[in-house]
mmCIF file of C-alpha atoms in Angstrom:
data_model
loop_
_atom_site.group_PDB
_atom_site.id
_atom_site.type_symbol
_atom_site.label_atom_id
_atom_site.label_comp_id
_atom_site.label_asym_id
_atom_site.label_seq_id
_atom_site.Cartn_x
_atom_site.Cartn_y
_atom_site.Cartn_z
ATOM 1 C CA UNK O 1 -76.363 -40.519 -63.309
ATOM 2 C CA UNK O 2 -78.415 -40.735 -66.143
ATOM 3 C CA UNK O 3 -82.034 -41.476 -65.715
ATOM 4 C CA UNK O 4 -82.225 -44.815 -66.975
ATOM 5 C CA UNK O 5 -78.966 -45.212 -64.392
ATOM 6 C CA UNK O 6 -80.960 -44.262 -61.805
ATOM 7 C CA UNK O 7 -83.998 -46.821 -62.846
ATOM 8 C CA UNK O 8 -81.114 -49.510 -62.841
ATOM 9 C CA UNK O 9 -79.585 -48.613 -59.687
ATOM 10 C CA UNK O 10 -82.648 -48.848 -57.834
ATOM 11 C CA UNK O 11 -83.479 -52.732 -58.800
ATOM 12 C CA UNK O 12 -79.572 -53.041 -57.998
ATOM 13 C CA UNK O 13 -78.663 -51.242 -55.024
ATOM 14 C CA UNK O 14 -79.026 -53.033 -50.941
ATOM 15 C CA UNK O 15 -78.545 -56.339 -53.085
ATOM 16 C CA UNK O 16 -81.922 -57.022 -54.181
ATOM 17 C CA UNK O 17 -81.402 -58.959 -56.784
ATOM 18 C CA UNK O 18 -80.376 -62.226 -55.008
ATOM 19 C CA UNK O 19 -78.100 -60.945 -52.268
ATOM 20 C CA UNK O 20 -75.405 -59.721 -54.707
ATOM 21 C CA UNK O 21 -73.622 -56.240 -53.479
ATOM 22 C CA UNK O 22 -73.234 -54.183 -56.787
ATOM 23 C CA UNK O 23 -71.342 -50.511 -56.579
ATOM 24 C CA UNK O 24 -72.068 -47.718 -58.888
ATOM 25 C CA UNK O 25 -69.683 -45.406 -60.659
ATOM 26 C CA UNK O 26 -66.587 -47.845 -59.661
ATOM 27 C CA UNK O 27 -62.951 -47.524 -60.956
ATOM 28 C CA UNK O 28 -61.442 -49.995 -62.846
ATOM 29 C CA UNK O 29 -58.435 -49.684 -63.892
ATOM 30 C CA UNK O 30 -58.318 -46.534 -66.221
ATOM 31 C CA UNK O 31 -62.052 -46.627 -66.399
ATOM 32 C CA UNK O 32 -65.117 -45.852 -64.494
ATOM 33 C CA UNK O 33 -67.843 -48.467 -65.149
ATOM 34 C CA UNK O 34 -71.669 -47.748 -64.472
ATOM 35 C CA UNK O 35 -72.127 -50.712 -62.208
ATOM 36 C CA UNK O 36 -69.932 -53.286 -60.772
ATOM 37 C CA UNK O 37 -70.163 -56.382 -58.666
ATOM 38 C CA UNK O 38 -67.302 -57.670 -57.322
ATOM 39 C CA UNK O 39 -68.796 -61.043 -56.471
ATOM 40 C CA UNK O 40 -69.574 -62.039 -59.747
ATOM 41 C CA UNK O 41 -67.209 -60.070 -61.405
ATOM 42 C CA UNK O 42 -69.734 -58.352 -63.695
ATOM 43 C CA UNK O 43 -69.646 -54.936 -65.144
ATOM 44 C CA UNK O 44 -72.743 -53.415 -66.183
ATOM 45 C CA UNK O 45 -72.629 -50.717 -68.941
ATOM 46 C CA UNK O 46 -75.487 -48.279 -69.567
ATOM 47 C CA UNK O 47 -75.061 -46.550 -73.105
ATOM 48 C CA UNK O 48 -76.813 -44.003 -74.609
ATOM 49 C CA UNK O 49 -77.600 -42.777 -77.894
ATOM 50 C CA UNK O 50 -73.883 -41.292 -78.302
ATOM 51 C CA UNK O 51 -72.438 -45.155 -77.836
ATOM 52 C CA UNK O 52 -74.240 -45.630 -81.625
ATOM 53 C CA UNK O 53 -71.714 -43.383 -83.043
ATOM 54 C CA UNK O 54 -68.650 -45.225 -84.897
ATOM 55 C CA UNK O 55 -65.801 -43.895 -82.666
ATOM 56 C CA UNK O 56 -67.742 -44.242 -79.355
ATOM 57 C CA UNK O 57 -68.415 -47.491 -80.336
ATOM 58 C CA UNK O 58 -64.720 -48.242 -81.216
ATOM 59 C CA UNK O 59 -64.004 -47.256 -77.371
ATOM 60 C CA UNK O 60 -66.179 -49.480 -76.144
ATOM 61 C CA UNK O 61 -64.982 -52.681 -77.799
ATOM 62 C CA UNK O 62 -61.627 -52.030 -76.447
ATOM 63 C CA UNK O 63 -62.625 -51.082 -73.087
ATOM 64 C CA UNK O 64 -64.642 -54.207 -73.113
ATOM 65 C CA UNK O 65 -61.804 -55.880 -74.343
ATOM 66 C CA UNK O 66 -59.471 -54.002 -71.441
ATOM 67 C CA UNK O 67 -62.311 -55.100 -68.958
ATOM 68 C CA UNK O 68 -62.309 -58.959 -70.149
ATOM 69 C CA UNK O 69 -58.701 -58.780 -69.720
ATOM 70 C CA UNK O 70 -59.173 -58.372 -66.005
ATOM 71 C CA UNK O 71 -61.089 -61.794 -65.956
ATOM 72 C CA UNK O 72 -64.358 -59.493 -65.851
ATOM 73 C CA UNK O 73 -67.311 -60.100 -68.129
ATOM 74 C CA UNK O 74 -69.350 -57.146 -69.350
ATOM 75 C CA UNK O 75 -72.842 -56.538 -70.349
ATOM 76 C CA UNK O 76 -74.479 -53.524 -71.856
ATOM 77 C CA UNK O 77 -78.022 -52.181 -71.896
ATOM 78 C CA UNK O 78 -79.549 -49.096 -73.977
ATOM 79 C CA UNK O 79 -81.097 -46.766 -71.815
ATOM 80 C CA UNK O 80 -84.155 -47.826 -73.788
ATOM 81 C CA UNK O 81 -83.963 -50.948 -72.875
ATOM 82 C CA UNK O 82 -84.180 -50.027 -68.973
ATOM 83 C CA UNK O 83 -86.738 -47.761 -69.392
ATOM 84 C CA UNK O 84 -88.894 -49.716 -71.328
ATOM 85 C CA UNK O 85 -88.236 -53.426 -70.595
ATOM 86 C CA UNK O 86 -86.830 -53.399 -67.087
ATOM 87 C CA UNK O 87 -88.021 -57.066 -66.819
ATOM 88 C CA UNK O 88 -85.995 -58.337 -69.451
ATOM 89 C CA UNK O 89 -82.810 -56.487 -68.434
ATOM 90 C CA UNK O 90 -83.433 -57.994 -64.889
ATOM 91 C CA UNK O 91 -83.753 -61.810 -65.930
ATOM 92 C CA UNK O 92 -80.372 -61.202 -68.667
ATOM 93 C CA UNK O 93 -78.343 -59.932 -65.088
ATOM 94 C CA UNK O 94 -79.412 -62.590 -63.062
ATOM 95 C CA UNK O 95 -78.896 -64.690 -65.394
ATOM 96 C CA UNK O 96 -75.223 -63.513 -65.525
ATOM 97 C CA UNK O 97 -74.806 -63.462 -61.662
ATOM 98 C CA UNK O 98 -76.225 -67.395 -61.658
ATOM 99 C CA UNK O 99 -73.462 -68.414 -64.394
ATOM 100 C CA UNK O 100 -70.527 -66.363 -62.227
ATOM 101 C CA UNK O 101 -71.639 -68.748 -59.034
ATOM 102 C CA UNK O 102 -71.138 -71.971 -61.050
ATOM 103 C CA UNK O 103 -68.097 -70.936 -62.612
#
């Protein structure tokens, strides 16, 4: 894992943000994805500074768009945005989790 993985994965991991189990490094269909909770069906992406290039970025619209297709919703963060506004990136996933129980 990358460091700002690891930042993530400890405000994630033994459910502490509002009981919700999330798994790391999990397999979906042809792809691993950073972090995953079944519950909610939310995939978490963490991208780097190699996710700004054109074909990276390519990739990751269709492997959102592979991901959606699995009745999953995805988010992304920049490990920037972990490292330096871990708040933030904590209210936008809860957020997510809260809209996944009312659905």
């Amino acid at each position: 894992m990358t460091p700002a993985e690891k930042l993530l994965w400890e405000q994630l991991r033994n459910r502490k943000i509002d009981g919700f189990r999330f798994r790391r490094q999990h397999p979906i269909d042809e792809f691993i994805v950073d972090f995953f909770c079944y519950e909610a069906n939310l995939v978490i992406e963490m991208d780097g500074e190699v996710h700004l290039e054109t074909a990276q970025s390519e990739r990751d619209v269709e492997r959102t768009r592979i991901l959606n297709g699995h009745g999953l919703k995805v988010i992304r963060f920049k490990n920037e945005e972990v490292e330096n506004m871990m708040n933030d990136v904590i209210i936008q996933i809860k957020k997510e989790l809260m809209e996944s129980k009312s659905s």
